[in-house]
Short mmCIF file of C-alpha atoms in Angstrom, two decimals:
data_model
loop_
_atom_site.label_atom_id
_atom_site.label_comp_id
_atom_site.label_asym_id
_atom_site.label_seq_id
_atom_site.Cartn_x
_atom_site.Cartn_y
_atom_site.Cartn_z
CA ALA A 215 -125.19 -63.99 83.92
CA GLN A 216 -123.85 -65.03 87.27
CA SER A 217 -124.10 -68.67 88.38
CA VAL A 218 -122.84 -70.71 91.19
CA THR A 219 -121.49 -74.30 91.19
CA GLN A 220 -120.92 -76.33 94.28
CA LEU A 221 -118.90 -79.19 93.32
CA ASP A 222 -119.81 -81.88 96.06
CA SER A 223 -123.35 -82.44 97.15
CA GLN A 224 -122.19 -84.49 100.17
CA VAL A 225 -118.94 -84.25 102.11
CA PRO A 226 -118.95 -87.01 104.91
CA VAL A 227 -115.74 -86.20 107.40
CA PHE A 228 -114.64 -87.39 110.70
CA GLU A 229 -114.86 -85.10 113.70
CA GLU A 230 -111.64 -82.95 114.43
CA ALA A 231 -110.69 -83.47 110.68
CA PRO A 232 -110.20 -80.42 108.08
CA VAL A 233 -112.88 -79.72 105.50
CA GLU A 234 -113.04 -77.87 102.28
CA LEU A 235 -116.48 -77.28 100.41
CA ARG A 236 -115.97 -76.05 97.11
CA CYS A 237 -117.69 -73.35 95.43
CA ASN A 238 -117.19 -71.89 91.87
CA TYR A 239 -118.87 -68.99 90.21
CA SER A 240 -119.27 -67.54 86.81
CA SER A 241 -119.47 -63.72 86.60
CA SER A 242 -118.42 -60.96 84.13
CA VAL A 243 -118.77 -58.12 86.72
CA SER A 244 -117.69 -57.38 90.11
CA VAL A 245 -118.55 -60.03 92.58
CA TYR A 246 -120.04 -60.28 96.03
CA LEU A 247 -119.88 -64.00 97.50
CA PHE A 248 -121.57 -65.43 100.44
CA TRP A 249 -121.71 -68.75 102.38
CA TYR A 250 -124.88 -69.45 104.10
CA VAL A 251 -125.44 -72.60 106.63
CA GLN A 252 -128.82 -74.18 107.14
CA TYR A 253 -128.87 -76.64 110.21
CA PRO A 254 -131.60 -79.23 110.22
CA ASN A 255 -134.72 -77.93 110.13
CA GLN A 256 -133.76 -74.29 110.47
CA GLY A 257 -133.59 -71.49 108.33
CA LEU A 258 -130.55 -70.24 106.28
CA GLN A 259 -127.90 -68.25 108.54
CA LEU A 260 -125.15 -66.22 106.94
CA LEU A 261 -121.78 -67.66 107.75
CA LEU A 262 -119.34 -65.22 106.03
CA LYS A 263 -119.19 -62.96 103.00
CA TYR A 264 -116.73 -61.45 100.59
CA LEU A 265 -117.67 -57.97 99.23
CA SER A 266 -114.17 -56.41 98.79
CA GLY A 267 -110.70 -55.80 100.48
CA SER A 268 -109.13 -58.93 101.85
CA THR A 269 -109.68 -61.99 99.93
CA LEU A 270 -109.82 -64.16 102.97
CA VAL A 271 -112.88 -63.82 105.15
CA LYS A 272 -113.64 -65.43 108.36
CA SER A 273 -116.45 -66.56 110.53
CA ILE A 274 -116.81 -66.41 114.23
CA ASN A 275 -117.02 -70.26 114.49
CA GLY A 276 -113.70 -71.26 112.76
CA PHE A 277 -114.77 -71.43 109.26
CA GLU A 278 -112.77 -69.33 106.50
CA ALA A 279 -113.30 -68.71 102.50
CA GLU A 280 -110.86 -67.14 100.14
CA PHE A 281 -111.90 -65.16 97.20
CA ASN A 282 -109.83 -66.38 94.11
CA LYS A 283 -110.67 -64.18 91.35
CA SER A 284 -108.25 -66.13 88.75
CA GLN A 285 -109.91 -69.42 89.62
CA THR A 286 -113.36 -67.90 90.08
CA SER A 287 -113.63 -69.79 93.30
CA PHE A 288 -114.80 -68.98 96.90
CA HIS A 289 -114.11 -72.38 98.51
CA LEU A 290 -115.01 -72.67 102.41
CA ARG A 291 -112.71 -74.31 104.74
CA LYS A 292 -112.27 -75.23 108.37
CA PRO A 293 -109.12 -76.94 109.86
CA SER A 294 -111.23 -78.83 112.58
CA VAL A 295 -114.87 -79.62 112.30
CA HIS A 296 -117.15 -80.69 115.05
CA ILE A 297 -120.26 -82.75 115.19
CA SER A 298 -122.39 -79.35 115.38
CA ASP A 299 -121.07 -78.36 112.00
CA THR A 300 -123.46 -81.12 110.54
CA ALA A 301 -125.50 -78.94 108.14
CA GLU A 302 -126.35 -78.01 104.62
CA TYR A 303 -123.85 -75.04 103.21
CA PHE A 304 -124.90 -72.79 100.35
CA CYS A 305 -122.65 -70.73 98.43
CA ALA A 306 -124.25 -67.52 96.85
CA VAL A 307 -123.49 -64.72 94.34
CA ARG A 308 -125.15 -61.28 94.39
CA ARG A 309 -126.67 -60.84 90.84
CA PHE A 310 -127.56 -57.18 89.84
CA SER A 311 -130.19 -57.26 87.17
CA GLY A 312 -132.64 -54.49 86.22
CA GLY A 313 -131.54 -51.99 88.97
CA TYR A 314 -131.84 -54.52 91.66
CA ASN A 315 -130.05 -57.29 93.53
CA LYS A 316 -130.98 -60.92 94.11
CA LEU A 317 -128.92 -63.83 95.38
CA ILE A 318 -128.15 -66.86 93.21
CA PHE A 319 -127.54 -69.94 95.10
CA GLY A 320 -125.75 -73.03 94.49
CA ALA A 321 -127.35 -76.54 94.77
CA GLY A 322 -125.81 -76.84 98.47
CA THR A 323 -123.37 -79.23 100.05
CA ARG A 324 -124.43 -81.43 102.86
CA LEU A 325 -121.80 -81.68 105.46
CA ALA A 326 -121.98 -84.76 107.59
CA VAL A 327 -119.53 -84.77 110.62
CA HIS A 328 -119.03 -88.33 112.29
CA PRO A 329 -117.57 -89.15 115.58
CA ASP B 296 -136.00 -60.75 119.08
CA THR B 297 -136.87 -62.44 115.52
CA ALA B 298 -135.45 -60.37 112.82
CA VAL B 299 -137.46 -62.10 109.86
CA SER B 300 -140.56 -64.28 111.02
CA GLN B 301 -142.86 -66.44 109.18
CA THR B 302 -146.09 -68.21 109.88
CA PRO B 303 -146.93 -70.97 109.97
CA LYS B 304 -143.94 -72.95 110.46
CA TYR B 305 -145.69 -76.13 108.84
CA LEU B 306 -148.71 -76.23 106.66
CA VAL B 307 -150.26 -79.50 105.36
CA THR B 308 -153.20 -78.95 102.94
CA GLN B 309 -155.10 -80.71 100.17
CA MET B 310 -154.88 -80.25 96.50
CA GLY B 311 -156.94 -77.35 95.24
CA ASN B 312 -156.83 -75.41 98.59
CA ASP B 313 -156.09 -71.82 98.82
CA LYS B 314 -153.30 -70.85 101.66
CA SER B 315 -151.39 -68.06 102.74
CA ILE B 316 -148.00 -67.71 104.26
CA LYS B 317 -147.04 -64.42 106.19
CA CYS B 318 -143.85 -62.75 106.73
CA GLU B 319 -142.68 -60.00 108.89
CA GLN B 320 -139.42 -58.33 109.40
CA ASN B 321 -138.22 -55.93 112.09
CA LEU B 322 -135.01 -54.95 110.60
CA GLY B 323 -136.21 -51.94 108.75
CA HIS B 324 -135.17 -53.19 105.48
CA ASP B 325 -136.46 -51.87 102.18
CA THR B 326 -136.45 -55.05 100.32
CA MET B 327 -138.09 -58.29 101.00
CA TYR B 328 -138.02 -61.81 98.88
CA TRP B 329 -139.73 -65.28 98.76
CA TYR B 330 -137.51 -68.37 97.92
CA LYS B 331 -138.61 -71.88 97.24
CA GLN B 332 -136.37 -74.65 98.39
CA ASP B 333 -137.35 -77.99 96.83
CA SER B 334 -136.93 -81.64 98.09
CA LYS B 335 -133.39 -81.54 96.68
CA LYS B 336 -132.65 -78.55 98.87
CA PHE B 337 -132.26 -76.18 95.66
CA LEU B 338 -133.02 -72.52 96.55
CA LYS B 339 -134.77 -70.45 93.97
CA ILE B 340 -135.91 -66.78 94.26
CA MET B 341 -139.54 -66.29 93.39
CA PHE B 342 -140.21 -62.95 94.15
CA SER B 343 -138.69 -59.57 95.41
CA TYR B 344 -140.46 -56.56 96.79
CA ASN B 345 -138.66 -52.81 97.38
CA ASN B 346 -140.67 -50.71 99.50
CA LYS B 347 -144.09 -52.54 98.61
CA GLU B 348 -143.34 -52.51 94.86
CA LEU B 349 -142.82 -55.72 92.96
CA ILE B 350 -139.27 -55.87 91.36
CA ILE B 351 -138.73 -59.35 90.56
CA ASN B 352 -140.92 -62.08 89.58
CA GLU B 353 -139.15 -65.25 88.39
CA THR B 354 -141.75 -66.74 86.18
CA VAL B 355 -143.89 -68.23 89.06
CA PRO B 356 -147.29 -69.58 88.17
CA ASN B 357 -149.80 -66.90 88.68
CA ARG B 358 -151.41 -69.14 91.34
CA PHE B 359 -148.79 -67.46 93.63
CA SER B 360 -149.71 -64.03 94.37
CA PRO B 361 -147.35 -61.96 96.84
CA LYS B 362 -148.75 -58.97 98.74
CA SER B 363 -146.98 -56.36 100.69
CA PRO B 364 -149.12 -53.97 102.90
CA ASP B 365 -146.17 -52.21 104.01
CA LYS B 366 -142.42 -52.61 103.57
CA ALA B 367 -142.09 -54.69 106.71
CA HIS B 368 -144.58 -57.34 105.58
CA LEU B 369 -144.68 -59.83 102.54
CA ASN B 370 -147.20 -62.30 102.39
CA LEU B 371 -147.34 -65.16 100.01
CA HIS B 372 -150.94 -66.56 98.93
CA ILE B 373 -151.31 -69.68 96.84
CA ASN B 374 -154.33 -70.38 95.12
CA SER B 375 -155.33 -73.96 93.79
CA LEU B 376 -152.53 -75.86 95.51
CA GLU B 377 -150.82 -78.58 93.80
CA LEU B 378 -148.74 -81.61 94.74
CA GLY B 379 -145.65 -79.90 93.15
CA ASP B 380 -146.03 -76.90 95.44
CA SER B 381 -144.82 -79.08 98.17
CA ALA B 382 -141.69 -77.35 99.52
CA VAL B 383 -140.08 -75.17 102.03
CA TYR B 384 -140.93 -71.47 101.39
CA PHE B 385 -138.37 -68.97 102.92
CA CYS B 386 -138.96 -65.31 103.38
CA ALA B 387 -135.95 -62.98 103.39
CA SER B 388 -135.05 -59.31 103.59
CA SER B 389 -132.11 -57.19 102.87
CA GLN B 390 -131.08 -53.38 103.39
CA GLY B 391 -130.68 -51.27 100.18
CA LYS B 392 -131.84 -48.44 97.99
CA ALA B 393 -134.16 -48.45 95.19
CA GLN B 394 -131.10 -48.89 92.72
CA GLY B 395 -129.59 -51.75 94.58
CA VAL B 396 -126.51 -49.84 95.99
CA GLY B 397 -125.67 -51.37 99.20
CA ASN B 398 -128.16 -54.22 98.93
CA THR B 399 -126.02 -57.17 99.95
CA GLU B 400 -126.67 -60.03 102.38
CA ALA B 401 -130.09 -61.39 102.92
CA PHE B 402 -131.55 -62.30 106.36
CA PHE B 403 -133.79 -65.18 106.22
CA GLY B 404 -136.64 -66.42 108.16
CA GLN B 405 -136.97 -69.93 109.61
CA GLY B 406 -139.01 -71.36 106.51
CA THR B 407 -142.63 -72.59 105.98
CA ARG B 408 -142.73 -76.40 105.25
CA LEU B 409 -145.52 -76.77 102.88
CA THR B 410 -146.99 -80.26 102.27
CA VAL B 411 -149.79 -80.57 99.67
CA VAL B 412 -151.57 -84.10 100.02
#
């Protein structure tokens, strides 16, 4: 069965510093991976996804994640963060069971960007 | 235009009451979901419907009863509310065929914060 582990519950960082949010998954089959972001008091928004092809995927706001099959990881990175990036970030893997799909989420990582 | 909309956004109610949360999606998706986010931000799927048919039920108490009048709507009714039901409930939808092919990312609503007092 697939599962997702986000190794850090909180990541404090100063503005303009680089950041990495770690995500590891366990799966014995082909993997679809996602990062969702939840800004304060809002719903989840898809940040980026890996379905197939290039292992490096990018979002429009400067985040990127790399699918690493050998390390079963899908870490999220940004070279220079902004105050507005403060949010909860969730890594998720698609689980296919009984003919249908569902997303399995990690516990989330709170990114707190300080001035 | 809101893709997945939930109402109400906030819901405060007393223990023992019955309440409903409504969800509508205008994306033309076949599959809809309810997720529960607890106080520690942990997200867990509760139900999934595909074309009005229940396909996933993750051992949720039977006080929770989803209803899908059509594939664009998935409402959640909760009977005899308990303190432990306090959480944020998210509705979501995704595109996909009955066998899950092509069913990938999910689009989420803004959430309904339920507080049981």
